[in-house]
Coordinates of C-alpha atoms in Angstrom, one line a residue:
Chain A
M143 CA -117.4 -117.1 18.8
T144 CA -116.4 -114.5 20.9
D145 CA -116.6 -117.0 23.6
A146 CA -114.2 -119.1 21.7
F147 CA -112.0 -116.2 21.7
A148 CA -111.9 -115.3 25.3
L149 CA -111.9 -119.3 25.8
E150 CA -108.5 -119.7 24.5
R151 CA -107.0 -116.9 25.8
R152 CA -107.8 -118.3 29.2
R153 CA -106.5 -121.4 28.2
R154 CA -103.2 -119.6 27.1
A155 CA -103.0 -117.5 29.8
V156 CA -103.1 -120.2 32.3
N157 CA -100.6 -122.2 30.4
G158 CA -98.7 -119.2 30.5
W159 CA -98.9 -119.7 34.5
L160 CA -98.6 -123.2 34.5
L161 CA -95.2 -122.6 32.7
L162 CA -94.0 -119.9 34.8
S163 CA -94.8 -121.6 38.4
P164 CA -91.7 -124.0 38.8
A165 CA -89.4 -121.2 38.3
L166 CA -91.4 -118.8 40.4
I167 CA -92.0 -121.3 43.3
M168 CA -88.3 -121.9 43.6
L169 CA -87.5 -118.1 43.0
S170 CA -90.3 -117.2 45.9
V171 CA -88.6 -119.8 48.4
F172 CA -84.5 -119.0 48.0
A173 CA -85.1 -115.1 46.7
F174 CA -88.7 -113.4 47.5
Y175 CA -89.2 -114.7 50.7
P176 CA -85.5 -114.4 52.1
S177 CA -85.4 -110.8 50.8
L178 CA -88.3 -110.0 53.0
A179 CA -87.5 -112.2 55.9
T180 CA -84.1 -110.0 55.9
V181 CA -86.0 -107.2 56.6
V182 CA -88.2 -108.5 59.5
T183 CA -85.1 -110.2 61.0
S184 CA -83.4 -107.1 61.6
L185 CA -86.0 -106.0 63.0
W186 CA -86.4 -108.4 66.0
S187 CA -83.5 -108.6 68.6
R188 CA -81.3 -111.5 69.1
G189 CA -83.0 -113.9 71.0
T190 CA -81.7 -115.7 73.9
R191 CA -82.4 -118.6 75.9
R192 CA -83.3 -116.2 78.8
R193 CA -84.9 -113.7 76.4
P194 CA -86.9 -114.4 73.6
S195 CA -87.1 -112.6 70.5
E196 CA -89.0 -109.7 70.7
F197 CA -89.7 -106.6 68.2
V198 CA -86.8 -103.7 68.6
G199 CA -87.8 -101.3 65.4
L200 CA -84.6 -100.0 64.4
E201 CA -82.4 -100.6 67.3
N202 CA -80.6 -103.1 65.2
Y203 CA -79.6 -100.5 62.6
Q204 CA -78.8 -97.7 64.8
Y205 CA -76.4 -100.8 67.0
L206 CA -75.2 -101.0 63.6
F207 CA -74.3 -97.3 62.8
E208 CA -72.6 -97.6 66.2
D209 CA -70.5 -99.7 65.3
P210 CA -66.8 -99.0 64.3
T211 CA -66.4 -101.9 62.9
F212 CA -69.3 -101.9 60.0
W213 CA -68.3 -98.3 59.1
L214 CA -64.2 -99.3 59.4
V215 CA -65.5 -102.5 57.1
A216 CA -68.0 -100.2 55.1
W217 CA -65.4 -97.9 54.1
N218 CA -62.9 -100.9 53.5
N219 CA -66.0 -102.1 50.4
L220 CA -65.9 -98.7 49.1
L221 CA -62.4 -98.6 48.6
Y222 CA -62.5 -102.0 47.1
A223 CA -65.1 -100.8 44.7
A224 CA -63.3 -98.0 44.0
V225 CA -60.0 -99.5 43.1
T226 CA -61.1 -102.9 41.3
I227 CA -64.0 -101.3 38.9
P228 CA -62.0 -98.8 37.4
V229 CA -58.7 -100.3 37.0
S230 CA -60.4 -103.6 35.8
I231 CA -62.3 -101.6 33.1
A232 CA -59.0 -99.9 32.5
L233 CA -57.6 -103.5 31.9
A234 CA -60.0 -104.8 30.1
L235 CA -60.1 -101.9 27.7
A236 CA -56.4 -102.0 26.6
M237 CA -56.3 -105.8 26.7
A238 CA -59.3 -106.1 24.1
L239 CA -57.6 -103.7 22.4
W240 CA -54.2 -105.7 21.9
A241 CA -56.5 -109.0 21.5
N242 CA -58.0 -107.0 18.8
S243 CA -55.2 -105.9 16.8
K244 CA -52.4 -107.4 14.8
I245 CA -49.7 -108.4 17.2
P246 CA -47.5 -111.5 17.3
A247 CA -48.7 -114.2 19.4
R248 CA -52.3 -112.6 19.7
S249 CA -54.2 -116.0 20.9
F250 CA -51.6 -117.0 23.2
V251 CA -52.4 -113.2 24.8
R252 CA -55.9 -113.8 24.3
T253 CA -55.6 -116.9 26.2
A254 CA -53.5 -115.6 29.0
Y255 CA -56.3 -112.6 29.4
F256 CA -58.6 -115.1 29.6
T257 CA -57.9 -117.5 31.6
P258 CA -58.4 -116.4 35.6
T259 CA -61.8 -116.3 34.8
V260 CA -62.5 -120.2 34.5
L261 CA -59.9 -120.3 37.8
P262 CA -62.0 -121.0 41.2
M263 CA -61.1 -117.6 43.2
I264 CA -60.4 -119.9 46.1
A265 CA -57.6 -121.3 43.5
A266 CA -57.0 -118.1 42.6
A267 CA -56.0 -117.2 46.3
N268 CA -53.5 -119.9 46.6
L269 CA -51.7 -118.9 43.8
W270 CA -51.3 -115.7 45.0
L271 CA -50.5 -116.4 48.1
F272 CA -46.9 -117.6 47.0
F273 CA -46.5 -113.8 45.6
Y274 CA -47.6 -112.4 48.9
T275 CA -46.0 -114.5 51.5
P276 CA -43.8 -112.7 53.7
S277 CA -40.3 -114.4 53.8
F278 CA -40.0 -116.0 49.8
G279 CA -43.0 -114.5 48.4
I280 CA -42.1 -113.9 44.9
L281 CA -43.0 -109.5 45.0
N282 CA -40.3 -109.6 48.0
Q283 CA -37.9 -111.7 46.5
I284 CA -38.1 -109.3 42.9
G285 CA -37.7 -106.2 45.8
A286 CA -34.8 -107.6 47.1
L287 CA -33.3 -107.4 43.9
F288 CA -33.7 -103.8 43.6
G289 CA -32.6 -103.4 47.3
A290 CA -36.2 -103.3 48.6
G291 CA -36.7 -104.6 52.3
P292 CA -39.3 -107.3 52.9
V293 CA -43.1 -106.8 52.9
N294 CA -45.3 -108.5 54.6
W295 CA -48.0 -108.0 52.1
L296 CA -51.1 -109.6 53.5
G297 CA -50.0 -108.9 57.1
Q298 CA -50.3 -105.4 57.7
P299 CA -53.2 -102.9 57.4
G300 CA -51.6 -100.4 55.0
T301 CA -51.2 -103.3 52.2
A302 CA -53.5 -106.0 52.9
L303 CA -57.0 -104.5 51.3
W304 CA -54.8 -104.0 48.0
A305 CA -52.8 -107.2 47.7
V306 CA -56.7 -108.7 48.0
S307 CA -58.4 -105.6 45.4
A308 CA -55.5 -106.9 43.3
V309 CA -56.1 -110.8 42.8
T310 CA -60.1 -109.2 42.0
I311 CA -58.5 -107.1 39.2
W312 CA -57.1 -110.2 37.9
K313 CA -59.3 -112.4 37.9
E314 CA -62.2 -109.8 36.5
A315 CA -60.0 -108.1 33.9
G316 CA -60.3 -111.0 31.4
F317 CA -64.0 -111.7 32.0
F318 CA -64.6 -107.6 30.9
M319 CA -62.1 -108.0 28.0
I320 CA -64.9 -110.9 26.4
F321 CA -67.2 -108.1 26.4
Y322 CA -65.4 -104.9 24.9
L323 CA -63.9 -107.7 22.4
A324 CA -67.2 -108.6 20.6
A325 CA -68.2 -104.6 20.5
L326 CA -65.0 -104.0 19.1
Q327 CA -65.4 -106.2 16.8
T328 CA -68.8 -104.8 15.3
I329 CA -67.4 -101.8 14.6
P330 CA -67.1 -101.1 10.7
P331 CA -63.7 -101.2 9.3
D332 CA -64.3 -98.3 7.1
L333 CA -64.6 -95.5 9.9
K334 CA -60.9 -96.8 11.0
E335 CA -60.2 -95.7 6.8
A336 CA -62.3 -92.5 7.3
A337 CA -60.4 -91.4 10.3
E338 CA -57.2 -92.3 8.9
I339 CA -58.1 -90.2 5.6
E340 CA -58.7 -87.4 7.5
G341 CA -55.0 -87.2 9.2
A342 CA -56.9 -88.4 12.9
S343 CA -54.0 -89.7 15.0
R344 CA -54.9 -93.2 16.4
W345 CA -55.1 -91.7 19.9
T346 CA -58.1 -89.3 18.6
Y347 CA -60.0 -92.4 16.7
L348 CA -59.9 -94.5 19.7
R349 CA -60.9 -91.3 21.9
R350 CA -63.5 -90.0 19.7
I351 CA -64.8 -93.2 17.4
V352 CA -63.8 -96.1 19.3
L353 CA -64.7 -95.3 23.2
P354 CA -68.1 -93.8 22.6
L355 CA -68.7 -96.7 20.6
L356 CA -68.2 -98.7 23.2
M357 CA -70.1 -96.9 25.4
P358 CA -73.3 -99.3 26.1
T359 CA -70.5 -101.9 26.3
T360 CA -69.4 -100.1 29.8
L361 CA -72.1 -99.3 31.5
F362 CA -73.1 -103.0 30.9
I363 CA -69.5 -103.9 32.7
L364 CA -69.8 -101.2 35.0
V365 CA -72.9 -102.7 36.4
N366 CA -71.7 -106.0 36.5
A367 CA -68.5 -104.6 38.1
M368 CA -70.6 -103.0 40.7
I369 CA -72.1 -106.2 41.7
N370 CA -69.3 -107.7 41.2
S371 CA -67.5 -105.9 44.2
V372 CA -70.1 -106.9 46.5
K373 CA -69.9 -110.6 45.6
L374 CA -66.5 -111.3 45.0
I375 CA -64.8 -112.4 48.8
D376 CA -64.2 -116.1 48.6
H377 CA -60.5 -114.7 48.6
L378 CA -60.7 -113.1 51.9
F379 CA -61.2 -116.8 53.1
I380 CA -57.3 -117.5 52.4
L381 CA -55.5 -114.9 51.8
T382 CA -56.4 -112.3 55.0
K383 CA -59.7 -113.3 57.0
G384 CA -60.3 -109.8 57.2
G385 CA -57.1 -108.9 58.9
P386 CA -55.0 -107.4 60.4
S387 CA -57.3 -105.4 62.5
D388 CA -60.3 -105.9 60.0
S389 CA -58.4 -103.9 57.2
S390 CA -59.3 -105.8 54.4
K391 CA -63.0 -106.9 55.7
L392 CA -65.5 -106.6 53.4
I393 CA -69.0 -106.0 53.7
L394 CA -70.4 -109.3 52.8
Y395 CA -67.1 -111.5 54.8
Y396 CA -68.5 -109.5 57.7
I397 CA -72.5 -110.5 57.2
W398 CA -71.0 -114.0 57.0
E399 CA -69.0 -113.4 60.5
N400 CA -72.1 -111.8 62.0
A401 CA -74.6 -114.8 61.1
F402 CA -72.0 -118.0 61.0
A403 CA -69.2 -116.7 63.7
Y404 CA -70.5 -114.7 65.9
F405 CA -74.2 -116.1 65.5
D406 CA -75.8 -112.3 65.8
R407 CA -78.1 -112.7 62.9
P408 CA -80.5 -109.5 63.3
A409 CA -77.1 -108.0 62.7
A410 CA -76.4 -110.0 60.0
A411 CA -79.4 -109.2 58.5
A412 CA -80.0 -105.3 59.1
M413 CA -76.8 -104.8 57.1
T414 CA -77.8 -107.5 54.4
A415 CA -81.1 -105.4 54.2
L416 CA -78.8 -102.2 53.6
V417 CA -76.6 -104.5 50.9
L418 CA -80.1 -105.4 49.3
A419 CA -81.0 -101.8 48.9
V420 CA -77.8 -100.4 47.3
L421 CA -78.3 -103.4 44.8
G422 CA -81.9 -102.3 44.4
A423 CA -81.0 -98.8 43.4
L424 CA -78.8 -100.1 41.3
A425 CA -81.0 -102.6 39.7
A426 CA -83.6 -99.2 39.5
F427 CA -80.4 -97.3 37.6
Q428 CA -80.7 -100.4 35.5
F429 CA -83.9 -100.7 34.7
L430 CA -85.1 -97.0 34.3
V431 CA -81.6 -95.6 32.7
L432 CA -79.6 -97.8 31.1
D433 CA -82.5 -99.9 29.5
K434 CA -84.4 -96.9 27.9
R435 CA -81.5 -96.7 25.3
T436 CA -80.8 -101.1 25.2
H437 CA -84.8 -101.9 25.3
Y438 CA -85.1 -105.8 25.4
R439 CA -86.9 -106.9 22.6
Chain B
M251 CA -40.4 -97.8 17.3
S252 CA -44.0 -97.3 18.8
R253 CA -44.9 -100.0 16.7
F254 CA -42.8 -102.2 18.6
I255 CA -43.8 -101.2 22.6
E256 CA -47.5 -101.8 21.8
P257 CA -47.0 -105.5 21.6
A258 CA -44.5 -105.8 23.4
M259 CA -46.7 -104.5 26.5
A260 CA -49.6 -106.7 25.5
I261 CA -46.8 -109.9 25.5
L262 CA -45.7 -108.7 28.9
L263 CA -49.2 -107.9 30.6
A264 CA -50.2 -111.8 29.1
L265 CA -47.0 -113.0 30.8
L266 CA -47.8 -111.1 34.1
W267 CA -51.1 -112.7 34.1
I268 CA -50.6 -116.3 33.6
S269 CA -47.7 -115.4 36.0
P270 CA -49.2 -116.6 39.1
L271 CA -50.2 -120.2 37.4
V272 CA -46.9 -121.1 35.8
F273 CA -45.4 -120.3 39.5
A274 CA -47.8 -122.7 41.4
L275 CA -46.9 -125.1 38.4
W276 CA -43.5 -125.0 38.6
A277 CA -44.1 -125.2 42.5
A278 CA -45.8 -128.0 42.3
F279 CA -43.8 -130.2 40.7
H280 CA -40.3 -129.1 42.4
D281 CA -39.4 -129.8 46.1
V282 CA -40.1 -126.6 48.3
S283 CA -36.9 -125.6 49.2
D284 CA -36.3 -125.4 45.5
A285 CA -39.4 -123.9 44.5
V286 CA -38.8 -120.7 47.1
N287 CA -35.4 -120.7 46.3
F288 CA -36.1 -120.7 43.1
R289 CA -33.6 -123.6 41.6
L290 CA -34.2 -123.4 37.8
S291 CA -32.0 -126.7 37.7
A292 CA -33.7 -128.7 40.4
P293 CA -35.1 -132.3 39.7
L294 CA -38.8 -132.3 39.2
T295 CA -41.0 -134.4 41.4
L296 CA -44.0 -135.9 42.3
D297 CA -44.3 -135.9 45.8
N298 CA -46.5 -133.3 46.3
F299 CA -49.0 -134.3 44.3
R300 CA -48.8 -137.6 46.5
T301 CA -48.8 -135.6 49.6
A302 CA -51.4 -133.7 48.7
W303 CA -53.8 -136.5 47.3
E304 CA -53.6 -138.4 50.6
G305 CA -54.0 -135.6 52.6
A306 CA -57.9 -135.1 52.1
P307 CA -60.8 -137.2 50.2
W308 CA -60.3 -135.3 46.9
L309 CA -61.8 -138.1 45.0
Q310 CA -64.9 -137.9 46.7
Y311 CA -65.1 -133.9 46.5
F312 CA -64.4 -134.6 42.6
L313 CA -67.6 -136.6 42.8
N314 CA -68.9 -134.2 44.9
T315 CA -68.5 -131.4 42.3
F316 CA -69.5 -133.4 39.3
L317 CA -72.8 -134.2 41.3
L318 CA -73.2 -130.9 41.9
V319 CA -72.4 -129.2 38.9
T320 CA -74.6 -131.7 37.1
L321 CA -77.5 -131.3 39.4
I322 CA -77.9 -127.5 39.2
L323 CA -77.8 -127.4 35.4
T324 CA -80.3 -130.2 35.1
G325 CA -82.3 -127.9 37.6
Q326 CA -81.4 -125.3 35.7
F327 CA -82.3 -126.4 31.9
F328 CA -86.1 -127.5 33.6
L329 CA -86.9 -124.4 35.2
C330 CA -85.6 -121.7 32.8
T331 CA -86.7 -123.6 29.3
L332 CA -90.7 -123.6 30.9
A333 CA -90.5 -119.7 32.4
G334 CA -88.2 -118.9 29.3
F335 CA -90.9 -120.2 26.9
A336 CA -93.5 -118.6 29.4
F337 CA -92.3 -115.3 28.8
A338 CA -91.5 -115.7 24.9
Q339 CA -94.2 -117.5 23.5
T340 CA -97.3 -117.4 25.8
E341 CA -99.6 -114.0 26.7
F342 CA -101.0 -113.8 30.2
R343 CA -101.9 -110.6 32.1
G344 CA -99.4 -109.6 34.7
R345 CA -96.4 -111.3 32.7
D346 CA -94.5 -108.1 32.0
T347 CA -94.5 -107.6 35.9
M348 CA -93.3 -111.5 36.9
F349 CA -90.3 -110.7 34.1
I350 CA -89.0 -107.6 35.8
L351 CA -89.4 -109.8 39.1
V352 CA -87.8 -112.3 37.9
L353 CA -84.7 -110.2 36.6
L354 CA -84.6 -108.2 40.3
Q355 CA -82.9 -111.8 41.0
L356 CA -80.2 -110.9 39.0
F357 CA -79.1 -107.9 41.4
I358 CA -80.8 -109.5 44.2
L359 CA -77.5 -112.2 44.4
P360 CA -78.3 -115.4 46.5
E361 CA -74.7 -114.8 47.6
V362 CA -76.2 -111.8 49.6
L363 CA -79.0 -113.6 50.8
I364 CA -76.6 -116.4 52.8
V365 CA -78.1 -115.5 55.7
E366 CA -82.1 -116.0 55.3
N367 CA -81.5 -118.7 52.2
Y368 CA -79.6 -121.0 55.4
R369 CA -82.9 -120.7 57.7
V370 CA -84.6 -121.8 54.3
A371 CA -82.6 -124.5 53.7
A372 CA -82.8 -125.7 57.4
A373 CA -86.1 -125.6 57.6
L374 CA -86.5 -127.4 54.3
G375 CA -83.8 -130.0 55.3
L376 CA -81.9 -129.6 53.1
L377 CA -79.0 -128.4 55.2
D378 CA -75.6 -130.5 54.0
S379 CA -76.7 -131.9 51.1
L380 CA -76.5 -131.3 47.1
A381 CA -80.0 -130.0 46.7
G382 CA -79.2 -127.7 49.6
I383 CA -76.4 -126.6 47.8
G384 CA -78.3 -126.1 44.5
A385 CA -81.7 -124.7 44.9
P386 CA -80.6 -121.2 45.4
Y387 CA -79.3 -121.0 42.3
M388 CA -81.7 -123.0 40.2
A389 CA -84.4 -120.8 39.0
S390 CA -81.7 -118.2 37.5
A391 CA -83.2 -114.9 36.2
F392 CA -79.8 -115.0 34.1
G393 CA -81.1 -118.3 32.5
I394 CA -84.6 -117.4 32.2
F395 CA -83.7 -114.4 30.5
L396 CA -81.2 -116.2 28.1
M397 CA -83.9 -119.2 27.3
R398 CA -86.6 -116.2 26.8
Q399 CA -84.2 -114.3 24.0
A400 CA -83.2 -117.6 22.2
F401 CA -87.1 -118.5 22.1
K402 CA -87.9 -115.6 21.1
S403 CA -85.7 -115.9 18.1
V404 CA -87.5 -119.0 16.8
P405 CA -89.7 -118.4 13.7
K406 CA -93.3 -118.9 14.2
D407 CA -94.2 -120.7 11.1
L408 CA -92.0 -123.7 12.9
E409 CA -94.8 -123.3 15.8
E410 CA -97.8 -123.3 13.4
A411 CA -96.1 -126.3 11.7
A412 CA -96.2 -128.0 14.6
R413 CA -99.6 -126.9 15.9
V414 CA -101.2 -128.8 12.7
E415 CA -99.2 -131.7 13.4
G416 CA -101.3 -131.7 16.6
C417 CA -98.6 -131.1 18.9
S418 CA -99.6 -130.2 22.4
T419 CA -97.9 -126.9 23.9
L420 CA -95.5 -128.6 25.7
G421 CA -95.6 -130.9 22.3
V422 CA -93.9 -128.1 20.4
L423 CA -91.5 -126.5 23.3
W424 CA -90.1 -130.0 23.0
R425 CA -90.1 -130.4 19.4
V426 CA -89.8 -127.3 17.9
Y427 CA -88.2 -124.7 20.3
V428 CA -85.7 -126.9 22.3
P429 CA -83.6 -127.9 19.5
A430 CA -83.9 -124.8 18.0
A431 CA -82.1 -123.1 20.8
R432 CA -79.3 -125.6 21.6
P433 CA -77.0 -123.4 20.8
T434 CA -77.8 -121.2 23.9
Y435 CA -78.3 -124.2 26.2
L436 CA -74.4 -125.1 25.2
A437 CA -73.7 -121.7 25.9
Y438 CA -75.6 -121.9 28.8
A439 CA -74.1 -125.2 30.3
L440 CA -70.6 -124.1 29.8
V441 CA -71.1 -120.7 31.9
S442 CA -72.9 -122.7 34.6
V443 CA -70.7 -125.1 35.1
S444 CA -67.4 -122.9 35.1
T445 CA -69.9 -120.8 38.0
H446 CA -70.6 -123.4 39.9
W447 CA -67.7 -125.1 39.8
N448 CA -66.0 -122.5 41.0
N449 CA -68.9 -121.5 43.9
F450 CA -67.4 -121.7 47.5
L451 CA -69.1 -119.0 49.7
W452 CA -73.0 -120.7 50.0
P453 CA -71.5 -124.1 50.1
L454 CA -68.7 -123.8 52.7
I455 CA -72.3 -122.5 55.0
V456 CA -74.6 -124.9 53.8
T457 CA -72.1 -128.1 54.0
N458 CA -70.4 -129.7 57.2
S459 CA -69.3 -132.9 56.0
E460 CA -67.4 -134.8 53.5
S461 CA -69.8 -136.4 51.9
T462 CA -71.5 -133.1 50.3
R463 CA -68.4 -131.1 50.4
P464 CA -67.4 -129.8 47.1
L465 CA -63.9 -129.2 45.5
T466 CA -63.5 -125.1 46.9
V467 CA -64.9 -125.6 49.9
G468 CA -62.1 -129.1 50.2
L469 CA -59.2 -126.6 48.6
S470 CA -59.6 -124.3 51.8
L471 CA -59.9 -126.6 54.4
F472 CA -56.7 -128.1 53.2
G473 CA -54.4 -125.0 52.8
A474 CA -55.7 -123.6 56.0
P475 CA -52.7 -123.0 58.1
E476 CA -53.7 -125.2 61.1
N477 CA -53.3 -127.9 58.2
G478 CA -49.2 -127.3 58.2
V479 CA -49.0 -128.0 54.5
D480 CA -46.6 -125.6 53.0
I481 CA -46.5 -123.6 49.6
S482 CA -45.6 -126.6 47.5
V483 CA -48.0 -129.1 48.3
I484 CA -50.8 -126.4 48.6
S485 CA -49.8 -125.5 44.5
A486 CA -50.5 -128.9 43.8
A487 CA -53.6 -129.5 45.6
T488 CA -54.6 -126.0 43.6
V489 CA -53.0 -127.5 40.5
M490 CA -55.2 -131.0 40.9
V491 CA -58.7 -129.0 41.6
I492 CA -58.2 -126.5 38.7
A493 CA -56.9 -129.0 36.2
P494 CA -60.2 -130.1 34.8
L495 CA -61.8 -127.0 34.2
L496 CA -58.7 -125.4 33.0
I497 CA -57.8 -128.6 30.4
L498 CA -61.5 -127.8 29.2
F499 CA -60.9 -125.0 28.6
L500 CA -57.8 -124.9 26.5
V501 CA -59.1 -127.6 24.4
F502 CA -62.6 -125.7 23.6
Q503 CA -61.0 -122.1 24.3
R504 CA -63.3 -121.1 21.3
Q505 CA -66.6 -122.2 22.7
F506 CA -66.3 -120.9 26.3
V507 CA -65.3 -117.5 24.9
Q508 CA -68.1 -117.7 22.5
A509 CA -70.1 -118.7 25.3
F510 CA -69.7 -116.4 27.5
L511 CA -70.3 -113.8 24.8
T512 CA -73.6 -115.4 23.7
A513 CA -74.3 -115.3 27.8
G514 CA -73.6 -111.5 28.3
V515 CA -74.2 -109.9 24.9
K516 CA -78.0 -110.3 24.7

């Protein structure tokens, strides 16, 4: 009898692995193997026709750390994250609070906030070109009304990164709003009534009741926004190509450039390995810290 | 007084948020000199669309994007259904470890692995093919997770009833679990289609011919400065590219928002 039971369990286990195998094969080929290959490639020299590729240990990383462009790009990405993450989260929260309150034209407002989310980043960049172009861009025309001189938003190192960040915020905020909106709708209305009876101001209610209740959502959005600050670079291809003089270049763009424009695969691999390490740390943070609270069931 | 300030700010922000789209629409239907000088009474024209349409094989690009999102979605449905079912309703040793491994892909994005994925695609002979663009996205950790959650909420009684009727494991999956998870499939489909309709970097790297290039890559080439097209024509091309998805969104707005919610708040 135990034999039949064990057999049944074996059968189920085999079934489980069989069901899982197609996805596992694809994940191995296009995620796990490439991750390992990245690390391996980053330890070998760039092969040329005369000198084949050889094992060089951490030399590629050393070159990378000596490359001032790498540090500039890393710094740019840090700034990009430091601006786009908090601003888009704060805007998303404001949008959600407004879209959830009784205001006129609420459905229009909601749609307007969310629309950028369904547009390709490339198209978004094209739309924003109209704002930024030096000769007739809308920003400069508005500036001229107030007597400001023309600014070449995308063409000077001081503004290019911020111009690029603005597009990212525009694209992201409405997306994050949705998650706040969902969370807001789960807050029982009694809480608001109770707060009003106690004489709490709207601001106190927001700060002491709403924001703490939204904390899990905020963390979820935060992790997503961090991933996006690595991933969202498509608009660079249209707006700045990382220039002028690398002032708006971000890590993933630089990886692309090294691999597919300069054909320096080891350098690109070394950078990818570093990005993977950062994302891995983020994953560990998510699984070990955040999921302790919201465990998957 | 303050009762009016917040609605006003909300609406102002909304106007600001759609203004890039409104300006592009306006420019697309006007002559370029009228557009950049904001002559509000200038006549409407379709010339920009004509110029844009003739400037690139858009029909081919539309077809490529359409086939691409269909291919990816089919692959995702197949792989994620099986894997999601394995994680939700079967038991085997190492299941939880495998699940964590799968979830890791939420962080190890295909976008970041472009360098080595390119070599993998080259080794498999997938360069410059729709399968090559789609392959890295098919076993999506996100999809597997979503399907697992959906299958977990299906009552066990249904499965047992089907077993009594003599259904095999796959039969149970097909007859009981897949129909029960229909709303999740719809949500996942909307999210997947809009993601891959808009995807750019990986398709840019893998494709190098008109016969495989999707819309986003086509649009970026068309708008390149070397091409010498003016802002009105770029706007017309952009409007053309985003129109299908945008119209779909405006018509099915409720479902779209609901889809992103189901997809995100699990």
